[in-house]
Amino acid sequence: MGKLLIVGTVAFDEIETPFGKTDKILGGAATFIGLAASQYNVESGIVSIVGEDLPKAYLNVLKDKNIDLSSLEIVKGGKTFYWKGKYHNDLNSRDTLVTELNTLADFNPVVSEGFKDADVVMLGNLHPSVQLSVINQMEKRPKLIVLDTMNFWMDNALPELMEVIKHIDVLTINDEEARQLTNEYSLVKAAKAIQKMGPKYLVIKKGEHGALLFHEEKVFFAPALPLEEVFDPTGAGDTFAGGFAGYLAATSDLSFNNMKNAVIHGSNLASFCVERFGTERMEILKKEEVTKRLHQFKALTQFDIELQ
Amino acid sequence: MGKLLIVGTVAFDEIETPFGKTDKILGGAATFIGLAASQYNVESGIVSIVGEDLPKAYLNVLKDKNIDLSSLEIVKGGKTFYWKGKYHNDLNSRDTLVTELNTLADFNPVVSEGFKDADVVMLGNLHPSVQLSVINQMEKRPKLIVLDTMNFWMDNALPELMEVIKHIDVLTINDEEARQLTNEYSLVKAAKAIQKMGPKYLVIKKGEHGALLFHEEKVFFAPALPLEEVFDPTGAGDTFAGGFAGYLAATSDLSFNNMKNAVIHGSNLASFCVERFGTERMEILKKEEVTKRLHQFKALTQFDIELQ
């Protein structure tokens, strides 16, 4: 069993989609990453910060999945990070209506002793300085460091972002962000440029259009499963990252071939995440359902052209 | 060897991309379909119409690939269909600057005797009444009828389009057109709706995001090969269709498994088409290059997750 350290938000989300809306519900990058990784044989811990206003039941969702919360700070009298957003009709774009950083504004992450030797570190989308601080607290270089980020940090903390990505193995960003980071329109050229910045592996997430894995001259593509209904895309990218990192931590095989499998596993879990609001689907997801859908991924992509 | 009848334009194209521009060069749906299909062991013929202004050298490009032109009408003193377009910087969208129908305005297709028994009919993008006329001229039901169309005909000739698609086996359209035709945003739902309209197979082309093949409850996805440079997208969709239909005509295997292979073959050829202006790349494309890139498609999509 591998040990996986997860860094990211544990948050209140309030979501409106064309299909309905929620009150404040459990959300946050670390939450989705942790739930996804819990599908695999890993010992996971979350580094995060919340306020006392976060219901105990929400933390129990994570504890019930055997996720260690000894690195999760609960600020007395503090308020938890809160995001409110509304998706457009195509579900591919959204407006952020409210962002309250609250306790996240002064987050100094502290990794508990038991996780300073984690095999895999999954740095969820957060300020790059927070991500770097976690790397620096590790007592030995983890076997694998994966970092997820977004255009917000490219716009507002680019020097810090460039610094932290020097120290990581895998970067996961979306196609527009890859273009922004490199000024290259071609994703193949962008991938080459990013590998020169530090990470030897790059995952470009294209939402409903799948994900690309780049390493040296190699490239692998995993489609998103075509779904009859996408209900709520919130957390799909984090779920992908959690499946990717969780699978790699559990299998302890960092070959390119196994990274391909990890991309498929991440895409597979993300296809469940979007079926219900927030974390609903991931909380009740069963191993048999995961395996069944992996068969669908095989059927979706595998072909038998005989080649000399 | 299968017999393939191709219907579509043989045309003058004048193209501007961010990388340069052309004078009037050889283009047209039937041209690209024919060049793509010539990669396979097929006996192809084109049903089309041109004016006397089309240089003999352009017709020789097709003849040199052993494409039969006995169903291609050359109108004395007539002018050939002419399209001029300019691509935007992302190459995903374009403006049509000029469309001159010329001889195409009064096109009454006549299928020569030698092709009335074709095994496969590939109806390239044209007025649905022209497409239907060709079907009606066949002396027996072809083993496979594939139809490509676009939103223009949905806007301007929907009743005729709905009539012709009752008679076909495979429809190829892009994602936005699938949504327009069915009023369904989900491509899975759109695919179900389209199968009720007639075609038992549907290919949804997503350009740089690949292509989906639907049949009953089954779905297969072929990515587009991630390319360092896309030079000119003109003809990529027709090249895809030509590879798809040509491969099926050559192999005479209409199983779903072989259709998957056909989608890969079509995607493979389309990845070459975009490397040069117009037909340049397809004219000189060698079998060894095609095979080599099929290996890349395998590497791009195949993975080894062991499933119970």
Coordinates of C-alpha atoms in Angstrom, one line a residue:
Chain A
M1 CA 0.0 0.0 0.0
G2 CA 1.4 3.4 -1.0
K3 CA 1.2 6.5 1.1
L4 CA -0.4 9.5 -0.6
L5 CA -0.3 13.1 0.7
I6 CA -3.0 15.4 -0.7
V7 CA -2.9 19.1 -0.5
G8 CA -5.9 21.3 -1.4
T9 CA -9.0 22.9 -0.2
V10 CA -11.8 21.4 1.8
A11 CA -14.6 23.8 1.2
F12 CA -18.2 24.8 1.0
D13 CA -19.5 24.8 -2.6
E14 CA -22.8 26.2 -3.7
I15 CA -23.7 25.2 -7.2
E16 CA -26.3 26.0 -9.8
T17 CA -26.6 24.1 -13.0
P18 CA -29.3 24.0 -15.6
F19 CA -30.7 21.0 -13.7
G20 CA -31.0 22.5 -10.2
K21 CA -29.1 24.1 -7.4
T22 CA -27.7 23.2 -4.0
D23 CA -27.3 24.9 -0.7
K24 CA -23.7 25.0 0.8
I25 CA -22.4 21.5 0.3
L26 CA -19.1 19.8 0.8
G27 CA -16.5 20.6 -1.9
G28 CA -12.9 21.5 -2.4
A29 CA -10.0 20.1 -4.4
A30 CA -8.6 17.9 -1.6
T31 CA -12.1 16.5 -0.9
F32 CA -12.5 15.3 -4.5
I33 CA -9.0 14.1 -4.7
G34 CA -9.3 12.2 -1.5
L35 CA -12.6 10.5 -2.4
A36 CA -11.2 9.5 -5.8
A37 CA -8.0 8.1 -4.3
S38 CA -9.9 6.1 -1.7
Q39 CA -11.0 3.8 -4.5
Y40 CA -7.4 2.4 -4.4
N41 CA -5.3 0.6 -1.9
V42 CA -3.6 3.8 -0.5
E43 CA -3.0 5.4 2.9
S44 CA -4.2 9.0 2.3
G45 CA -3.8 12.1 4.3
I46 CA -5.1 15.6 3.6
V47 CA -3.2 18.9 4.3
S48 CA -5.8 21.7 4.4
I49 CA -7.5 24.3 6.6
V50 CA -11.2 24.8 7.5
G51 CA -13.2 26.9 9.9
E52 CA -15.3 25.6 12.8
D53 CA -18.4 26.2 10.7
L54 CA -17.7 23.1 8.6
P55 CA -20.1 20.4 9.8
K56 CA -18.5 17.4 11.5
A57 CA -20.5 15.2 9.2
Y58 CA -18.5 16.6 6.3
L59 CA -15.2 15.7 7.9
N60 CA -16.7 12.2 8.6
V61 CA -17.3 11.7 4.9
L62 CA -13.5 11.8 4.6
K63 CA -12.8 9.9 7.7
D64 CA -15.2 7.1 6.6
K65 CA -13.0 6.7 3.6
N66 CA -10.0 6.2 5.9
I67 CA -8.5 9.5 5.0
D68 CA -6.1 10.8 7.6
L69 CA -6.9 14.4 8.8
S70 CA -4.1 15.0 11.2
S71 CA -2.7 17.6 8.8
L72 CA -6.1 19.4 8.5
E73 CA -6.2 22.5 10.6
I74 CA -9.5 23.6 12.1
V75 CA -9.5 27.3 13.0
K76 CA -11.4 28.1 16.1
G77 CA -14.2 30.6 15.2
G78 CA -12.9 30.6 11.6
K79 CA -14.9 30.3 8.5
T80 CA -14.3 27.7 5.8
F81 CA -13.4 28.7 2.2
Y82 CA -16.7 29.2 0.2
W83 CA -17.2 29.1 -3.5
K84 CA -20.5 29.8 -5.3
G85 CA -20.8 29.2 -9.0
K86 CA -23.3 28.9 -11.8
Y87 CA -22.9 26.7 -14.9
H88 CA -24.0 27.8 -18.3
N89 CA -26.3 25.7 -20.4
D90 CA -23.5 23.7 -22.1
L91 CA -22.0 22.9 -18.7
N92 CA -18.6 23.7 -20.2
S93 CA -18.3 27.2 -18.8
R94 CA -19.4 28.8 -15.5
D95 CA -19.5 32.0 -13.7
T96 CA -18.0 32.4 -10.2
L97 CA -20.6 34.3 -8.2
V98 CA -18.8 34.3 -4.8
T99 CA -15.4 33.4 -3.5
E100 CA -14.7 33.9 0.2
L101 CA -11.1 32.8 1.1
N102 CA -11.8 33.0 4.8
T103 CA -9.3 30.8 6.7
L104 CA -7.6 30.0 3.5
A105 CA -6.2 33.5 3.3
D106 CA -3.6 32.8 6.0
F107 CA -3.0 29.1 5.3
N108 CA 0.4 27.8 6.5
P109 CA 0.3 24.2 5.7
V110 CA 1.7 21.8 8.3
V111 CA 2.4 18.2 7.2
S112 CA 2.0 15.8 10.2
E113 CA 4.9 13.5 11.0
G114 CA 3.2 10.4 9.7
F115 CA 3.0 11.8 6.2
K116 CA 6.4 13.3 5.7
D117 CA 7.5 10.1 4.1
A118 CA 4.6 9.9 1.6
D119 CA 5.4 8.0 -1.6
V120 CA 3.2 10.3 -3.7
V121 CA 2.3 13.9 -3.1
M122 CA -0.7 15.3 -5.0
L123 CA -0.6 19.1 -4.9
G124 CA -4.2 20.2 -5.6
N125 CA -5.0 23.6 -7.0
L126 CA -3.9 26.2 -4.4
H127 CA -1.4 29.1 -4.2
P128 CA 2.0 27.8 -5.5
S129 CA 3.7 29.0 -2.3
V130 CA 1.5 26.7 -0.3
Q131 CA 2.3 23.8 -2.7
L132 CA 6.1 24.6 -2.4
S133 CA 5.9 24.7 1.4
V134 CA 4.5 21.2 1.4
I135 CA 7.3 19.9 -0.8
N136 CA 9.8 21.5 1.5
Q137 CA 8.4 19.7 4.5
M138 CA 8.9 16.2 3.1
E139 CA 11.7 14.4 4.9
K140 CA 12.8 12.7 1.7
R141 CA 12.0 13.3 -2.0
P142 CA 8.7 11.6 -2.7
K143 CA 8.7 9.1 -5.5
L144 CA 6.2 11.2 -7.4
I145 CA 5.0 14.8 -7.1
V146 CA 1.9 15.7 -9.1
L147 CA 0.8 19.3 -9.3
D148 CA -2.6 20.7 -10.5
T149 CA -3.0 24.4 -11.0
M150 CA -5.0 26.9 -13.0
N151 CA -4.8 30.1 -15.0
F152 CA -5.6 32.2 -11.9
W153 CA -2.1 31.5 -10.6
M154 CA -0.5 32.1 -14.0
D155 CA -2.1 35.5 -13.9
N156 CA -1.4 36.3 -10.2
A157 CA 1.6 34.3 -9.0
L158 CA 3.6 33.3 -12.0
P159 CA 7.1 33.5 -10.5
E160 CA 6.0 31.3 -7.5
L161 CA 4.3 28.9 -9.9
M162 CA 7.4 28.6 -12.1
E163 CA 9.5 27.9 -9.0
V164 CA 7.3 25.1 -7.7
I165 CA 6.9 23.4 -11.0
K166 CA 10.7 23.0 -11.2
H167 CA 10.3 20.5 -8.3
I168 CA 7.5 18.3 -9.6
D169 CA 7.2 15.3 -11.8
V170 CA 3.7 15.6 -13.3
L171 CA 1.8 18.8 -14.1
T172 CA -1.9 18.6 -14.8
I173 CA -3.5 21.6 -16.5
N174 CA -6.2 22.2 -19.1
D175 CA -5.5 23.0 -22.8
E176 CA -6.0 26.7 -22.6
E177 CA -3.7 26.9 -19.5
A178 CA -1.0 24.9 -21.4
R179 CA -1.2 27.5 -24.2
Q180 CA -1.1 30.4 -21.7
L181 CA 1.9 29.0 -19.8
T182 CA 3.9 28.5 -23.0
N183 CA 2.6 30.9 -25.6
E184 CA 2.3 27.9 -28.0
Y185 CA -1.0 27.1 -29.6
S186 CA 0.0 23.6 -30.6
L187 CA -0.4 21.3 -27.6
V188 CA 2.5 19.2 -28.9
K189 CA 4.8 22.2 -28.8
A190 CA 3.4 23.4 -25.5
A191 CA 4.1 20.0 -24.0
K192 CA 7.7 20.2 -25.1
A193 CA 8.1 23.7 -23.6
I194 CA 6.6 22.6 -20.3
Q195 CA 8.9 19.6 -20.0
K196 CA 11.8 22.0 -20.2
M197 CA 10.3 23.9 -17.2
G198 CA 10.7 20.9 -14.9
P199 CA 8.0 18.3 -15.0
K200 CA 8.9 15.2 -17.0
Y201 CA 5.3 14.3 -17.4
L202 CA 2.4 16.5 -18.5
V203 CA -1.3 15.8 -18.4
I204 CA -3.4 18.2 -20.5
K205 CA -7.1 17.9 -19.4
K206 CA -9.6 18.7 -22.1
G207 CA -12.8 18.1 -20.2
E208 CA -15.4 16.4 -22.3
H209 CA -12.7 16.0 -25.0
G210 CA -10.5 13.7 -22.8
A211 CA -6.9 14.0 -21.6
L212 CA -3.5 13.8 -23.1
L213 CA -0.4 12.4 -21.4
F214 CA 3.0 13.6 -22.7
H215 CA 6.5 12.3 -21.8
E216 CA 9.5 12.9 -23.9
E217 CA 8.5 12.0 -27.4
K218 CA 5.6 9.9 -26.3
V219 CA 1.9 10.8 -26.1
F220 CA -1.1 9.0 -24.9
F221 CA -4.8 10.0 -25.2
A222 CA -7.7 9.0 -22.9
P223 CA -11.2 10.0 -24.0
A224 CA -13.8 11.2 -21.7
L225 CA -16.6 8.6 -21.6
P226 CA -19.5 10.0 -23.7
L227 CA -22.3 10.4 -21.2
E228 CA -26.0 10.7 -21.7
E229 CA -26.3 13.3 -19.0
V230 CA -23.7 15.5 -17.3
F231 CA -25.3 16.8 -14.2
D232 CA -22.6 18.8 -12.4
P233 CA -19.0 19.1 -13.6
T234 CA -17.8 20.4 -10.2
G235 CA -14.8 18.4 -9.0
A236 CA -14.3 16.4 -12.2
G237 CA -10.7 17.7 -12.7
D238 CA -9.8 17.0 -9.1
T239 CA -11.4 13.6 -9.3
F240 CA -9.3 12.9 -12.3
A241 CA -6.2 14.0 -10.4
G242 CA -7.2 11.9 -7.4
G243 CA -7.7 8.8 -9.5
F244 CA -4.4 9.4 -11.3
A245 CA -2.3 9.9 -8.2
G246 CA -4.2 7.3 -6.2
Y247 CA -3.7 4.6 -8.8
L248 CA 0.0 5.3 -9.1
A249 CA 0.4 5.4 -5.3
A250 CA -1.4 2.0 -5.0
T251 CA 0.5 0.3 -7.8
S252 CA 4.0 1.9 -7.1
D253 CA 4.8 1.6 -10.8
L254 CA 5.8 4.9 -12.3
S255 CA 6.5 3.6 -15.9
F256 CA 5.0 5.4 -18.8
N257 CA 2.8 2.4 -19.5
N258 CA 1.4 2.5 -16.0
M259 CA 0.9 6.3 -16.2
K260 CA -1.3 5.6 -19.2
N261 CA -3.4 3.3 -17.0
A262 CA -3.5 6.0 -14.4
V263 CA -4.9 8.5 -16.9
I264 CA -7.6 6.0 -17.8
H265 CA -8.4 5.4 -14.1
G266 CA -8.6 9.2 -13.6
S267 CA -10.9 9.6 -16.6
N268 CA -13.0 6.7 -15.4
L269 CA -13.6 8.2 -11.9
A270 CA -14.3 11.7 -13.3
S271 CA -17.1 10.2 -15.4
F272 CA -18.9 9.2 -12.2
C273 CA -18.2 12.5 -10.4
V274 CA -20.3 14.5 -12.9
E275 CA -23.4 12.3 -12.5
R276 CA -24.6 14.0 -9.3
F277 CA -24.1 17.3 -7.4
G278 CA -20.8 17.8 -5.6
T279 CA -19.4 14.7 -3.9
E280 CA -22.7 12.8 -3.9
R281 CA -21.7 10.2 -6.5
M282 CA -18.2 9.7 -5.3
E283 CA -19.3 9.1 -1.7
I284 CA -21.3 6.0 -2.7
L285 CA -19.3 4.8 -5.6
K286 CA -18.6 1.0 -5.5
K287 CA -15.6 -0.9 -6.7
E288 CA -17.8 -3.1 -9.0
E289 CA -19.2 0.1 -10.7
V290 CA -15.6 1.3 -11.3
T291 CA -14.5 -2.0 -12.8
K292 CA -17.6 -2.2 -15.0
R293 CA -17.0 1.2 -16.5
L294 CA -13.3 0.4 -17.1
H295 CA -14.6 -2.2 -19.4
Q296 CA -16.5 0.5 -21.2
F297 CA -13.3 2.5 -21.6
K298 CA -11.7 -0.5 -23.1
A299 CA -14.5 -1.0 -25.6
L300 CA -14.5 2.7 -26.3
T301 CA -10.8 2.9 -27.4
Q302 CA -9.4 -0.5 -28.3
F303 CA -9.2 -1.6 -31.9
D304 CA -7.6 -4.5 -33.8
I305 CA -5.8 -3.2 -36.8
E306 CA -3.1 -5.7 -37.7
L307 CA 0.2 -3.9 -38.5
Q308 CA 3.5 -5.2 -39.8
Chain B
M1 CA -11.3 -5.4 -54.6
G2 CA -14.4 -3.4 -53.7
K3 CA -16.0 -0.9 -56.0
L4 CA -16.5 2.6 -54.5
L5 CA -18.7 5.3 -55.9
I6 CA -17.9 8.8 -54.7
V7 CA -20.3 11.8 -55.1
G8 CA -19.1 15.3 -54.4
T9 CA -17.5 18.5 -55.7
V10 CA -14.4 18.8 -57.7
A11 CA -13.6 22.4 -57.3
F12 CA -11.3 25.4 -57.2
D13 CA -10.3 26.3 -53.6
E14 CA -8.5 29.5 -52.7
I15 CA -7.2 29.3 -49.1
E16 CA -5.7 31.7 -46.6
T17 CA -4.3 30.4 -43.3
P18 CA -2.1 32.1 -40.7
F19 CA 0.8 30.4 -42.5
G20 CA 0.2 31.7 -46.1
K21 CA -2.2 31.7 -48.9
T22 CA -2.8 30.0 -52.2
D23 CA -4.1 30.9 -55.7
K24 CA -6.9 28.8 -57.0
I25 CA -5.9 25.2 -56.4
L26 CA -7.6 21.8 -56.8
G27 CA -10.1 21.1 -54.1
G28 CA -13.6 19.7 -53.5
A29 CA -15.1 17.0 -51.4
A30 CA -15.0 14.3 -54.1
T31 CA -11.3 15.1 -54.8
F32 CA -10.3 14.6 -51.2
I33 CA -12.4 11.5 -50.7
G34 CA -11.0 10.0 -53.9
L35 CA -7.4 10.7 -52.9
A36 CA -7.9 9.2 -49.5
A37 CA -9.7 6.1 -50.8
S38 CA -6.9 5.6 -53.3
Q39 CA -4.7 4.4 -50.4
Y40 CA -6.8 1.2 -50.4
N41 CA -7.4 -1.6 -52.8
V42 CA -10.6 -0.2 -54.3
E43 CA -11.9 0.6 -57.8
S44 CA -13.2 4.2 -57.3
G45 CA -15.3 6.5 -59.5
I46 CA -16.3 10.1 -59.0
V47 CA -19.7 11.5 -59.9
S48 CA -19.3 15.3 -60.2
I49 CA -19.4 18.3 -62.5
V50 CA -16.8 20.8 -63.5
G51 CA -16.4 23.6 -66.1
E52 CA -13.9 23.6 -69.0
D53 CA -11.8 26.0 -67.0
L54 CA -10.5 23.3 -64.7
P55 CA -7.0 22.5 -65.8
K56 CA -6.5 19.0 -67.3
A57 CA -3.6 18.6 -64.9
Y58 CA -6.1 18.6 -62.0
L59 CA -8.1 15.8 -63.5
N60 CA -4.9 13.9 -64.1
V61 CA -4.2 14.1 -60.4
L62 CA -7.3 11.9 -60.0
K63 CA -6.7 9.7 -63.0
D64 CA -3.1 9.0 -61.8
K65 CA -4.7 7.5 -58.7
N66 CA -6.8 5.2 -61.0
I67 CA -10.0 7.1 -60.1
D68 CA -12.6 6.6 -62.8
L69 CA -14.0 9.9 -64.2
S70 CA -16.6 8.5 -66.5
S71 CA -19.4 9.9 -64.3
L72 CA -17.7 13.4 -64.1
E73 CA -19.4 15.9 -66.4
I74 CA -17.3 18.6 -68.0
V75 CA -19.6 21.5 -69.1
K76 CA -18.4 23.2 -72.3
G77 CA -17.7 26.8 -71.6
G78 CA -18.8 26.3 -68.0
K79 CA -17.0 27.4 -64.9
T80 CA -16.0 25.2 -62.0
F81 CA -17.4 25.5 -58.5
Y82 CA -15.1 28.0 -56.6
W83 CA -14.7 28.5 -52.9
K84 CA -12.5 31.0 -51.2
G85 CA -12.0 30.9 -47.4
K86 CA -9.8 32.3 -44.7
Y87 CA -9.0 30.5 -41.5
H88 CA -8.7 32.2 -38.1
N89 CA -5.6 32.0 -36.0
D90 CA -6.8 28.9 -34.1
L91 CA -7.5 27.1 -37.5
N92 CA -10.7 25.8 -35.9
S93 CA -12.9 28.3 -37.6
R94 CA -13.0 30.0 -40.9
D95 CA -14.8 32.7 -42.9
T96 CA -16.1 31.9 -46.4
L97 CA -15.1 34.8 -48.5
V98 CA -16.5 33.6 -51.9
T99 CA -18.8 30.8 -53.0
E100 CA -19.5 30.6 -56.8
L101 CA -21.7 27.5 -57.5
N102 CA -21.2 27.9 -61.3
T103 CA -21.8 24.6 -63.0
L104 CA -22.8 23.0 -59.7
A105 CA -26.0 25.1 -59.7
D106 CA -27.6 22.8 -62.3
F107 CA -26.0 19.5 -61.4
N108 CA -27.9 16.5 -62.5
P109 CA -25.7 13.6 -61.5
V110 CA -25.4 10.7 -63.9
V111 CA -23.9 7.5 -62.7
S112 CA -22.0 5.6 -65.5
E113 CA -23.1 2.0 -66.1
G114 CA -19.8 0.6 -64.7
F115 CA -20.5 2.0 -61.3
K116 CA -24.2 1.3 -60.8
D117 CA -23.2 -1.9 -59.0
A118 CA -20.8 -0.2 -56.6
D119 CA -20.4 -2.0 -53.3
V120 CA -20.0 1.2 -51.3
V121 CA -21.4 4.7 -52.1
M122 CA -19.8 7.7 -50.4
L123 CA -22.1 10.7 -50.7
G124 CA -19.9 13.7 -50.1
N125 CA -21.3 17.0 -48.9
L126 CA -23.8 18.3 -51.6
H127 CA -27.4 19.1 -51.9
P128 CA -29.4 16.1 -50.5
S129 CA -31.4 15.9 -53.7
V130 CA -28.3 15.2 -55.6
Q131 CA -27.3 12.6 -53.1
L132 CA -30.7 11.0 -53.3
S133 CA -30.6 10.9 -57.1
V134 CA -27.4 8.9 -57.0
I135 CA -28.9 6.4 -54.6
N136 CA -31.9 6.0 -57.0
Q137 CA -29.6 5.3 -60.0
M138 CA -28.0 2.3 -58.4
E139 CA -29.1 -0.9 -59.9
K140 CA -29.0 -2.8 -56.6
R141 CA -28.8 -1.7 -53.1
P142 CA -25.1 -1.0 -52.3
K143 CA -23.7 -2.9 -49.3
L144 CA -23.0 0.4 -47.6
I145 CA -24.1 4.0 -48.2
V146 CA -22.3 6.7 -46.3
L147 CA -23.5 10.3 -46.3
D148 CA -21.6 13.4 -45.3
T149 CA -23.5 16.6 -44.9
M150 CA -23.4 19.9 -43.0
N151 CA -25.4 22.5 -41.2
F152 CA -26.0 24.5 -44.5
W153 CA -28.4 21.7 -45.7
M154 CA -30.1 21.5 -42.3
D155 CA -30.8 25.2 -42.6
N156 CA -31.8 25.2 -46.3
A157 CA -33.0 21.8 -47.4
L158 CA -34.1 19.9 -44.2
P159 CA -37.0 18.0 -45.7
E160 CA -34.8 16.7 -48.6
L161 CA -32.0 15.9 -46.1
M162 CA -34.4 13.9 -43.8
E163 CA -35.6 12.0 -46.9
V164 CA -32.1 11.0 -48.1
I165 CA -30.9 10.0 -44.6
K166 CA -33.7 7.4 -44.4
H167 CA -31.9 5.5 -47.1
I168 CA -28.3 5.5 -45.8
D169 CA -26.3 3.3 -43.4
V170 CA -23.7 5.7 -42.0
L171 CA -24.1 9.5 -41.4
T172 CA -21.0 11.6 -40.8
I173 CA -21.5 15.1 -39.3
N174 CA -19.8 17.2 -36.7
D175 CA -20.8 17.6 -33.1
E176 CA -22.6 20.9 -33.6
E177 CA -24.5 19.5 -36.5
A178 CA -25.5 16.5 -34.6
R179 CA -26.9 18.8 -31.9
Q180 CA -28.7 21.0 -34.5
L181 CA -30.3 18.0 -36.2
T182 CA -31.7 16.5 -33.0
N183 CA -32.1 19.4 -30.6
E184 CA -30.1 17.2 -28.1
Y185 CA -27.0 18.7 -26.4
S186 CA -25.7 15.3 -25.2
L187 CA -24.0 13.5 -28.1
V188 CA -25.1 10.2 -26.7
K189 CA -28.8 11.3 -26.9
A190 CA -28.2 12.9 -30.3
A191 CA -26.8 9.6 -31.6
K192 CA -29.9 7.7 -30.4
A193 CA -32.2 10.2 -32.1
I194 CA -30.2 10.0 -35.4
Q195 CA -30.3 6.2 -35.5
K196 CA -34.1 6.5 -35.4
M197 CA -34.0 8.7 -38.5
G198 CA -32.5 5.9 -40.6
P199 CA -28.8 5.4 -40.4
K200 CA -27.7 2.5 -38.2
Y201 CA -24.3 4.0 -37.8
L202 CA -23.3 7.5 -36.9
V203 CA -19.9 9.1 -37.0
I204 CA -19.6 12.4 -35.1
K205 CA -16.5 14.3 -36.3
K206 CA -15.0 16.6 -33.6
G207 CA -12.0 17.9 -35.6
E208 CA -8.9 18.2 -33.4
H209 CA -10.9 16.4 -30.7
G210 CA -11.3 13.2 -32.7
A211 CA -14.3 11.2 -33.9
L212 CA -17.0 9.1 -32.3
L213 CA -18.7 6.1 -33.9
F214 CA -22.1 5.1 -32.6
H215 CA -24.1 1.9 -33.3
E216 CA -27.0 0.7 -31.2
E217 CA -25.7 0.8 -27.6
K218 CA -22.0 0.7 -28.7
V219 CA -19.7 3.6 -29.0
F220 CA -16.1 3.9 -30.2
F221 CA -13.8 6.9 -30.1
A222 CA -10.8 7.7 -32.3
P223 CA -8.6 10.6 -31.3
A224 CA -7.1 13.0 -33.8
L225 CA -3.3 12.6 -33.7
P226 CA -1.8 15.5 -31.8
L227 CA 0.2 17.4 -34.4
E228 CA 3.0 19.8 -33.9
E229 CA 1.7 21.9 -36.8
V230 CA -1.6 22.1 -38.5
F231 CA -1.0 23.9 -41.8
D232 CA -4.4 23.9 -43.6
P233 CA -7.5 22.0 -42.3
T234 CA -9.2 22.2 -45.7
G235 CA -10.4 18.7 -46.8
A236 CA -9.7 17.0 -43.5
G237 CA -13.3 15.9 -43.0
D238 CA -13.6 14.7 -46.6
T239 CA -10.3 12.9 -46.2
F240 CA -11.6 11.2 -43.1
A241 CA -14.7 10.1 -45.0
G242 CA -12.6 8.8 -47.9
G243 CA -10.4 6.8 -45.6
F244 CA -13.4 5.4 -43.8
A245 CA -15.3 4.4 -46.9
G246 CA -12.3 3.3 -48.9
Y247 CA -11.1 1.0 -46.1
L248 CA -14.5 -0.5 -45.8
A249 CA -14.9 -1.0 -49.5
A250 CA -11.4 -2.6 -49.7
T251 CA -12.0 -5.0 -46.8
S252 CA -15.7 -5.8 -47.5
D253 CA -16.2 -6.3 -43.7
L254 CA -19.0 -4.2 -42.4
S255 CA -18.9 -5.5 -38.8
F256 CA -18.8 -2.9 -36.0
N257 CA -15.2 -4.0 -35.2
N258 CA -14.1 -3.3 -38.7
M259 CA -15.9 0.1 -38.7
K260 CA -13.8 1.0 -35.7
N261 CA -10.7 0.2 -37.8
A262 CA -12.2 2.3 -40.6
V263 CA -12.6 5.3 -38.2
I264 CA -8.9 4.9 -37.2
H265 CA -7.9 4.8 -40.9
G266 CA -9.9 7.9 -41.7
S267 CA -8.4 9.8 -38.7
N268 CA -5.0 8.6 -39.8
L269 CA -5.3 9.9 -43.3
A270 CA -6.8 13.2 -42.1
S271 CA -3.7 13.8 -40.0
F272 CA -1.7 13.9 -43.2
C273 CA -4.1 16.0 -45.1
V274 CA -3.7 19.0 -42.8
E275 CA 0.1 19.1 -43.1
R276 CA 0.1 21.0 -46.5
F277 CA -2.1 23.2 -48.5
G278 CA -5.1 21.6 -50.2
T279 CA -4.4 18.2 -51.8
E280 CA -0.6 18.6 -51.8
R281 CA 0.1 16.1 -49.0
M282 CA -2.4 13.5 -50.1
E283 CA -1.1 13.5 -53.7
I284 CA 2.3 12.3 -52.6
L285 CA 1.4 10.2 -49.5
K286 CA 3.1 6.8 -49.5
K287 CA 1.8 3.5 -48.0
E288 CA 4.8 3.2 -45.7
E289 CA 4.0 6.6 -44.2
V290 CA 0.4 5.6 -43.6
T291 CA 1.4 2.4 -41.9
K292 CA 4.0 4.1 -39.8
R293 CA 1.4 6.6 -38.5
L294 CA -1.1 3.8 -37.8
H295 CA 1.5 2.5 -35.3
Q296 CA 1.4 6.0 -33.7
F297 CA -2.3 5.7 -33.4
K298 CA -2.0 2.4 -31.6
A299 CA 0.6 3.9 -29.2
L300 CA -1.6 6.9 -28.7
T301 CA -4.7 4.9 -27.6
Q302 CA -3.9 1.4 -26.5
F303 CA -3.4 0.5 -22.8
D304 CA -3.1 -2.6 -20.7
I305 CA -5.3 -2.5 -17.7
E306 CA -6.1 -6.0 -16.6
L307 CA -9.8 -6.5 -15.9
Q308 CA -11.7 -9.4 -14.5

